Short mmCIF file of N, CA and C in Angstrom, two decimals:
data_model
loop_
_atom_site.label_atom_id
_atom_site.label_comp_id
_atom_site.label_asym_id
_atom_site.label_seq_id
_atom_site.Cartn_x
_atom_site.Cartn_y
_atom_site.Cartn_z
N UNK A 1 5.68 8.49 -1.56
CA UNK A 1 5.76 7.08 -1.89
C UNK A 1 6.76 6.33 -1.00
N UNK A 2 6.46 5.22 -0.72
CA UNK A 2 7.23 4.37 0.11
C UNK A 2 7.57 3.09 -0.57
N UNK A 3 8.80 2.68 -0.70
CA UNK A 3 9.16 1.32 -1.28
C UNK A 3 9.54 0.45 -0.11
N UNK A 4 8.93 -0.78 -0.22
CA UNK A 4 9.15 -1.83 0.85
C UNK A 4 9.88 -2.90 0.04
N UNK A 5 10.86 -3.54 0.65
CA UNK A 5 11.66 -4.53 0.11
C UNK A 5 11.94 -5.64 1.17
N UNK A 6 11.51 -6.79 0.88
CA UNK A 6 11.69 -7.92 1.70
C UNK A 6 13.01 -8.78 1.33
N UNK A 7 13.65 -9.43 2.37
CA UNK A 7 14.72 -10.41 2.12
C UNK A 7 14.69 -11.31 3.31
N UNK A 8 15.56 -12.40 3.00
CA UNK A 8 15.76 -13.34 4.05
C UNK A 8 15.10 -14.63 3.87
N UNK A 9 14.35 -14.83 2.69
CA UNK A 9 13.67 -16.10 2.49
C UNK A 9 14.61 -17.17 2.00
N UNK A 10 14.10 -18.33 1.92
CA UNK A 10 15.10 -19.44 1.43
C UNK A 10 14.40 -20.67 1.44
N UNK A 11 15.14 -21.79 1.13
CA UNK A 11 14.80 -23.19 1.17
C UNK A 11 15.34 -23.80 2.48
N UNK A 12 14.41 -24.26 3.29
CA UNK A 12 15.00 -24.77 4.52
C UNK A 12 14.33 -26.09 4.94
N UNK A 13 14.79 -26.87 5.89
CA UNK A 13 14.15 -28.09 6.26
C UNK A 13 13.13 -27.81 7.48
N UNK A 14 12.14 -28.67 7.55
CA UNK A 14 11.23 -28.46 8.71
C UNK A 14 11.98 -28.32 10.03
N UNK A 15 11.52 -27.46 10.94
CA UNK A 15 12.22 -27.29 12.20
C UNK A 15 13.26 -26.20 12.13
N UNK A 16 13.63 -25.65 11.05
CA UNK A 16 14.58 -24.70 10.96
C UNK A 16 14.04 -23.26 11.21
N UNK A 17 14.90 -22.36 11.22
CA UNK A 17 14.57 -20.94 11.43
C UNK A 17 15.06 -20.02 10.43
N UNK A 18 14.35 -18.94 10.24
CA UNK A 18 14.70 -17.86 9.27
C UNK A 18 14.53 -16.54 9.96
N UNK A 19 15.23 -15.58 9.51
CA UNK A 19 14.87 -14.17 9.86
C UNK A 19 14.54 -13.41 8.57
N UNK A 20 13.36 -13.01 8.41
CA UNK A 20 12.96 -12.12 7.27
C UNK A 20 13.07 -10.71 7.65
N UNK A 21 13.54 -9.95 6.68
CA UNK A 21 13.73 -8.49 6.93
C UNK A 21 12.87 -7.69 5.88
N UNK A 22 12.52 -6.57 6.34
CA UNK A 22 11.76 -5.66 5.50
C UNK A 22 12.26 -4.36 5.70
N UNK A 23 12.79 -3.68 4.62
CA UNK A 23 13.35 -2.27 4.62
C UNK A 23 12.46 -1.36 3.85
N UNK A 24 12.14 -0.24 4.52
CA UNK A 24 11.24 0.75 3.87
C UNK A 24 12.08 1.96 3.50
N UNK A 25 12.03 2.57 2.28
CA UNK A 25 12.71 3.57 1.86
C UNK A 25 11.82 4.66 1.12
N UNK A 26 12.22 5.80 0.93
CA UNK A 26 11.42 6.83 0.35
C UNK A 26 10.98 7.79 1.43
N UNK A 27 9.54 7.93 1.52
CA UNK A 27 8.96 8.88 2.44
C UNK A 27 8.86 8.23 3.75
N UNK A 28 9.93 7.99 4.35
CA UNK A 28 9.97 7.31 5.75
C UNK A 28 9.80 8.38 6.93
N UNK A 29 9.59 9.61 6.64
CA UNK A 29 9.39 10.53 7.68
C UNK A 29 7.88 10.44 8.27
N UNK A 30 7.03 9.79 7.51
CA UNK A 30 5.70 9.56 8.05
C UNK A 30 5.57 8.31 8.79
N UNK A 31 4.79 8.23 9.76
CA UNK A 31 4.61 7.05 10.72
C UNK A 31 3.95 6.00 10.11
N UNK A 32 4.45 4.76 10.29
CA UNK A 32 3.90 3.66 9.64
C UNK A 32 3.68 2.43 10.66
N UNK A 33 2.54 1.76 10.52
CA UNK A 33 2.31 0.51 11.14
C UNK A 33 2.79 -0.55 10.02
N UNK A 34 3.25 -1.65 10.50
CA UNK A 34 3.74 -2.69 9.49
C UNK A 34 3.22 -3.99 9.83
N UNK A 35 3.24 -4.80 8.69
CA UNK A 35 2.61 -6.21 8.82
C UNK A 35 3.36 -7.07 7.97
N UNK A 36 3.13 -8.36 8.25
CA UNK A 36 3.70 -9.39 7.35
C UNK A 36 2.39 -10.32 6.91
N UNK A 37 2.37 -10.62 5.66
CA UNK A 37 1.37 -11.50 5.17
C UNK A 37 1.96 -12.69 4.36
N UNK A 38 1.26 -13.63 3.97
CA UNK A 38 1.87 -14.69 3.18
C UNK A 38 0.86 -15.29 2.26
N UNK A 39 1.30 -15.76 1.17
CA UNK A 39 0.42 -16.41 0.07
C UNK A 39 1.08 -17.63 -0.34
N UNK A 40 0.26 -18.80 -0.05
CA UNK A 40 0.80 -20.03 -0.54
C UNK A 40 0.20 -20.36 -1.97
N UNK A 41 0.63 -21.29 -2.75
CA UNK A 41 0.09 -21.44 -4.16
C UNK A 41 -1.26 -21.98 -4.07
N UNK A 42 -2.12 -21.24 -4.88
CA UNK A 42 -3.48 -21.69 -4.88
C UNK A 42 -4.35 -21.16 -3.64
N UNK A 43 -3.74 -20.41 -2.79
CA UNK A 43 -4.53 -19.87 -1.68
C UNK A 43 -4.52 -18.43 -1.68
N UNK A 44 -5.48 -17.86 -0.71
CA UNK A 44 -5.54 -16.40 -0.58
C UNK A 44 -4.44 -15.85 0.27
N UNK A 45 -4.02 -14.58 0.11
CA UNK A 45 -3.09 -14.09 0.97
C UNK A 45 -3.63 -13.99 2.36
N UNK A 46 -2.78 -14.34 3.34
CA UNK A 46 -3.29 -14.33 4.69
C UNK A 46 -2.33 -13.61 5.67
N UNK A 47 -3.00 -13.02 6.79
CA UNK A 47 -2.27 -12.35 7.67
C UNK A 47 -1.29 -13.15 8.49
N UNK A 48 -0.17 -12.67 8.85
CA UNK A 48 0.82 -13.43 9.65
C UNK A 48 1.08 -12.79 10.94
N UNK A 49 1.56 -11.49 10.86
CA UNK A 49 1.84 -10.69 12.06
C UNK A 49 1.81 -9.28 11.79
N UNK A 50 1.64 -8.37 12.74
CA UNK A 50 1.61 -7.04 12.60
C UNK A 50 2.19 -6.30 13.81
N UNK A 51 2.58 -5.18 13.74
CA UNK A 51 3.39 -4.34 14.70
C UNK A 51 2.92 -2.84 14.60
N UNK A 52 2.63 -2.26 15.78
CA UNK A 52 2.39 -0.89 15.82
C UNK A 52 3.60 0.04 15.54
N UNK A 53 3.37 1.35 15.31
CA UNK A 53 4.42 2.36 15.01
C UNK A 53 5.52 2.20 16.04
N UNK A 54 5.08 2.13 17.35
CA UNK A 54 6.09 2.21 18.39
C UNK A 54 6.71 0.86 18.59
N UNK A 55 6.10 -0.14 18.14
CA UNK A 55 6.74 -1.49 18.36
C UNK A 55 6.18 -2.07 19.63
N UNK A 56 5.46 -1.31 20.33
CA UNK A 56 4.98 -1.93 21.62
C UNK A 56 3.72 -2.82 21.51
N UNK A 57 3.03 -2.78 20.38
CA UNK A 57 1.90 -3.67 20.22
C UNK A 57 2.13 -4.61 19.05
N UNK A 58 1.75 -5.83 19.19
CA UNK A 58 1.74 -6.77 18.06
C UNK A 58 0.68 -7.78 18.13
N UNK A 59 0.52 -8.46 16.86
CA UNK A 59 -0.69 -9.27 16.77
C UNK A 59 -0.18 -10.46 15.85
N UNK A 60 -0.65 -11.63 16.09
CA UNK A 60 -0.23 -12.78 15.30
C UNK A 60 -1.42 -13.68 14.90
N UNK A 61 -1.29 -14.27 13.82
CA UNK A 61 -2.23 -15.24 13.33
C UNK A 61 -1.98 -16.52 14.24
N UNK A 62 -3.17 -17.10 14.57
CA UNK A 62 -3.17 -18.32 15.52
C UNK A 62 -2.14 -19.38 14.99
N UNK A 63 -2.02 -19.47 13.72
CA UNK A 63 -1.16 -20.59 13.13
C UNK A 63 0.36 -20.39 13.39
N UNK A 64 0.81 -19.12 13.75
CA UNK A 64 2.11 -18.82 13.95
C UNK A 64 2.45 -18.43 15.24
N UNK A 65 1.46 -18.24 16.22
CA UNK A 65 1.77 -17.82 17.59
C UNK A 65 2.64 -18.83 18.30
N UNK A 66 3.65 -18.26 18.93
CA UNK A 66 4.65 -19.04 19.66
C UNK A 66 5.83 -19.46 18.78
N UNK A 67 5.76 -19.25 17.47
CA UNK A 67 6.78 -19.66 16.60
C UNK A 67 7.37 -18.49 15.79
N UNK A 68 6.59 -17.40 15.54
CA UNK A 68 7.08 -16.26 14.83
C UNK A 68 7.09 -15.11 15.77
N UNK A 69 8.00 -14.28 15.53
CA UNK A 69 8.14 -13.01 16.31
C UNK A 69 8.40 -11.80 15.33
N UNK A 70 7.61 -10.78 15.43
CA UNK A 70 7.75 -9.51 14.71
C UNK A 70 8.34 -8.56 15.56
N UNK A 71 9.21 -7.70 14.87
CA UNK A 71 9.99 -6.63 15.71
C UNK A 71 10.28 -5.58 14.65
N UNK A 72 10.72 -4.38 15.18
CA UNK A 72 10.96 -3.29 14.34
C UNK A 72 12.18 -2.46 14.94
N UNK A 73 12.95 -1.81 13.96
CA UNK A 73 13.90 -0.93 14.39
C UNK A 73 13.61 0.33 13.64
N UNK A 74 12.99 1.20 14.21
CA UNK A 74 12.57 2.52 13.65
C UNK A 74 13.83 3.27 13.06
N UNK A 75 14.84 3.22 13.77
CA UNK A 75 16.04 4.05 13.29
C UNK A 75 16.53 3.48 11.99
N UNK A 76 16.29 2.25 11.68
CA UNK A 76 16.71 1.72 10.36
C UNK A 76 15.50 1.58 9.42
N UNK A 77 14.32 2.03 9.80
CA UNK A 77 13.22 1.82 8.98
C UNK A 77 13.04 0.46 8.55
N UNK A 78 13.14 -0.39 9.53
CA UNK A 78 13.10 -1.95 9.16
C UNK A 78 12.18 -2.59 10.14
N UNK A 79 11.59 -3.69 9.52
CA UNK A 79 10.79 -4.62 10.42
C UNK A 79 11.38 -6.07 10.06
N UNK A 80 11.21 -6.82 11.18
CA UNK A 80 11.78 -8.27 10.95
C UNK A 80 10.72 -9.34 11.38
N UNK A 81 10.94 -10.38 10.81
CA UNK A 81 10.11 -11.47 11.25
C UNK A 81 10.87 -12.78 11.49
N UNK A 82 11.00 -13.01 12.81
CA UNK A 82 11.82 -14.28 13.15
C UNK A 82 10.86 -15.42 13.05
N UNK A 83 11.21 -16.42 12.31
CA UNK A 83 10.26 -17.51 12.05
C UNK A 83 11.09 -18.84 12.46
N UNK A 84 10.53 -19.40 13.54
CA UNK A 84 11.11 -20.60 14.14
C UNK A 84 10.23 -21.85 13.85
N UNK A 85 10.86 -23.00 14.14
CA UNK A 85 10.08 -24.23 14.10
C UNK A 85 9.21 -24.34 12.77
N UNK A 86 9.87 -23.97 11.72
CA UNK A 86 9.12 -23.96 10.37
C UNK A 86 8.55 -25.35 10.08
N UNK A 87 7.44 -25.30 9.44
CA UNK A 87 6.67 -26.52 8.97
C UNK A 87 6.47 -26.38 7.41
N UNK A 88 6.14 -27.49 6.78
CA UNK A 88 6.03 -27.37 5.48
C UNK A 88 4.79 -26.58 4.99
N UNK A 89 3.83 -26.45 5.89
CA UNK A 89 2.60 -25.51 5.63
C UNK A 89 2.96 -24.13 5.77
N UNK A 90 4.15 -23.77 6.20
CA UNK A 90 4.56 -22.27 6.25
C UNK A 90 5.10 -21.94 4.96
N UNK A 91 5.22 -22.86 3.92
CA UNK A 91 5.77 -22.49 2.68
C UNK A 91 4.78 -21.63 1.85
N UNK A 92 5.38 -20.43 1.61
CA UNK A 92 4.62 -19.33 1.00
C UNK A 92 5.58 -18.20 0.56
N UNK A 93 4.94 -17.32 -0.21
CA UNK A 93 5.68 -15.96 -0.47
C UNK A 93 5.15 -15.02 0.71
N UNK A 94 6.17 -14.42 1.36
CA UNK A 94 5.95 -13.67 2.54
C UNK A 94 6.10 -12.20 2.01
N UNK A 95 5.00 -11.40 2.31
CA UNK A 95 4.92 -10.10 1.91
C UNK A 95 5.02 -9.10 3.21
N UNK A 96 5.76 -8.00 3.13
CA UNK A 96 5.77 -6.85 4.06
C UNK A 96 4.86 -5.80 3.54
N UNK A 97 4.18 -5.19 4.51
CA UNK A 97 3.22 -4.12 4.13
C UNK A 97 3.44 -3.04 5.02
N UNK A 98 3.14 -1.79 4.69
CA UNK A 98 3.15 -0.55 5.36
C UNK A 98 1.97 0.19 5.38
N UNK A 99 1.57 0.77 6.49
CA UNK A 99 0.33 1.59 6.52
C UNK A 99 0.61 2.88 7.17
N UNK A 100 0.40 4.04 6.45
CA UNK A 100 0.54 5.27 7.03
C UNK A 100 -0.47 5.51 8.15
N UNK A 101 -0.02 5.79 9.34
CA UNK A 101 -0.90 6.00 10.36
C UNK A 101 -0.45 6.86 11.56
N UNK A 102 -1.31 7.57 12.17
CA UNK A 102 -0.83 8.37 13.24
C UNK A 102 -1.09 7.78 14.63
N UNK A 103 -1.99 6.74 14.77
CA UNK A 103 -2.09 6.14 16.03
C UNK A 103 -0.85 5.27 16.37
N UNK A 104 -0.16 5.64 17.55
CA UNK A 104 0.96 5.07 17.99
C UNK A 104 0.82 3.57 18.30
N UNK A 105 -0.23 3.14 18.77
CA UNK A 105 -0.51 1.80 19.23
C UNK A 105 -1.24 0.85 18.30
N UNK A 106 -1.87 1.48 17.33
CA UNK A 106 -2.72 0.65 16.50
C UNK A 106 -1.90 -0.42 15.66
N UNK A 107 -2.58 -1.59 15.59
CA UNK A 107 -2.05 -2.75 14.93
C UNK A 107 -3.06 -3.03 13.84
N UNK A 108 -2.55 -3.21 12.60
CA UNK A 108 -3.47 -3.39 11.51
C UNK A 108 -3.36 -4.81 10.88
N UNK A 109 -4.34 -5.58 10.88
CA UNK A 109 -4.34 -7.05 10.56
C UNK A 109 -4.96 -7.35 9.25
N UNK A 110 -5.59 -6.30 8.77
CA UNK A 110 -6.31 -6.56 7.41
C UNK A 110 -5.43 -6.14 6.32
N UNK A 111 -5.27 -6.92 5.32
CA UNK A 111 -4.56 -6.55 4.01
C UNK A 111 -5.00 -5.33 3.46
N UNK A 112 -6.36 -5.15 3.50
CA UNK A 112 -6.99 -3.91 2.88
C UNK A 112 -6.47 -2.78 3.57
N UNK A 113 -6.01 -2.75 4.71
CA UNK A 113 -5.71 -1.58 5.46
C UNK A 113 -4.32 -1.03 5.05
N UNK A 114 -3.53 -1.78 4.33
CA UNK A 114 -2.15 -1.21 4.05
C UNK A 114 -2.03 -0.51 2.80
N UNK A 115 -1.20 0.57 2.82
CA UNK A 115 -0.89 1.24 1.56
C UNK A 115 0.07 0.89 0.66
N UNK A 116 1.20 0.21 1.27
CA UNK A 116 2.37 -0.10 0.51
C UNK A 116 2.67 -1.52 0.73
N UNK A 117 3.19 -2.27 -0.47
CA UNK A 117 3.55 -3.74 -0.37
C UNK A 117 4.86 -3.84 -0.97
N UNK A 118 5.61 -4.82 -0.47
CA UNK A 118 6.77 -5.29 -1.16
C UNK A 118 6.41 -6.38 -2.17
N UNK A 119 7.53 -6.87 -2.83
CA UNK A 119 7.39 -7.80 -3.97
C UNK A 119 7.33 -9.31 -3.27
N UNK A 120 7.73 -9.36 -2.10
CA UNK A 120 7.74 -10.79 -1.51
C UNK A 120 9.03 -11.39 -1.55
N UNK A 121 9.15 -12.37 -0.49
CA UNK A 121 10.23 -13.17 -0.43
C UNK A 121 9.83 -14.64 -0.19
N UNK A 122 10.33 -15.57 -0.99
CA UNK A 122 9.83 -16.90 -0.95
C UNK A 122 10.41 -17.65 0.21
N UNK A 123 9.63 -18.36 1.02
CA UNK A 123 10.06 -19.31 2.11
C UNK A 123 9.55 -20.69 1.56
N UNK A 124 10.42 -21.74 1.60
CA UNK A 124 10.04 -23.05 1.18
C UNK A 124 10.55 -23.99 2.20
N UNK A 125 9.65 -24.77 2.92
CA UNK A 125 10.01 -25.66 3.97
C UNK A 125 9.89 -27.03 3.49
N UNK A 126 10.93 -27.79 3.45
CA UNK A 126 10.76 -29.20 3.09
C UNK A 126 10.63 -30.12 4.32
N UNK A 127 10.09 -31.10 4.10
CA UNK A 127 9.67 -32.10 5.23
C UNK A 127 10.83 -33.15 5.38
#
């Protein structure tokens, strides 16, 4: 079992930046691909960004390309999401997810592909 915990959310003004963190604990000896998703009130959960086991491959939703950057530190069992130039439409609960996987370069963009989820961290962007 792997526990995933997000942190770093908050209330910010449009144009601001945040760094979301995701720490995995428990059975971290298994290799994991990681991803970030978000869910705004009244909307479906949507893909934001994903990163491969090695960190060498990433994928982003079109709506965040050029503004968000996903990275990971395998020594710390952590994944980060740097979010810049925030817009009111980025307001959502941001979730981190982990998928047990052996493929080093695989990037998982579907929520259904993930085994473990955190409880989420709220990001609110005021205009």
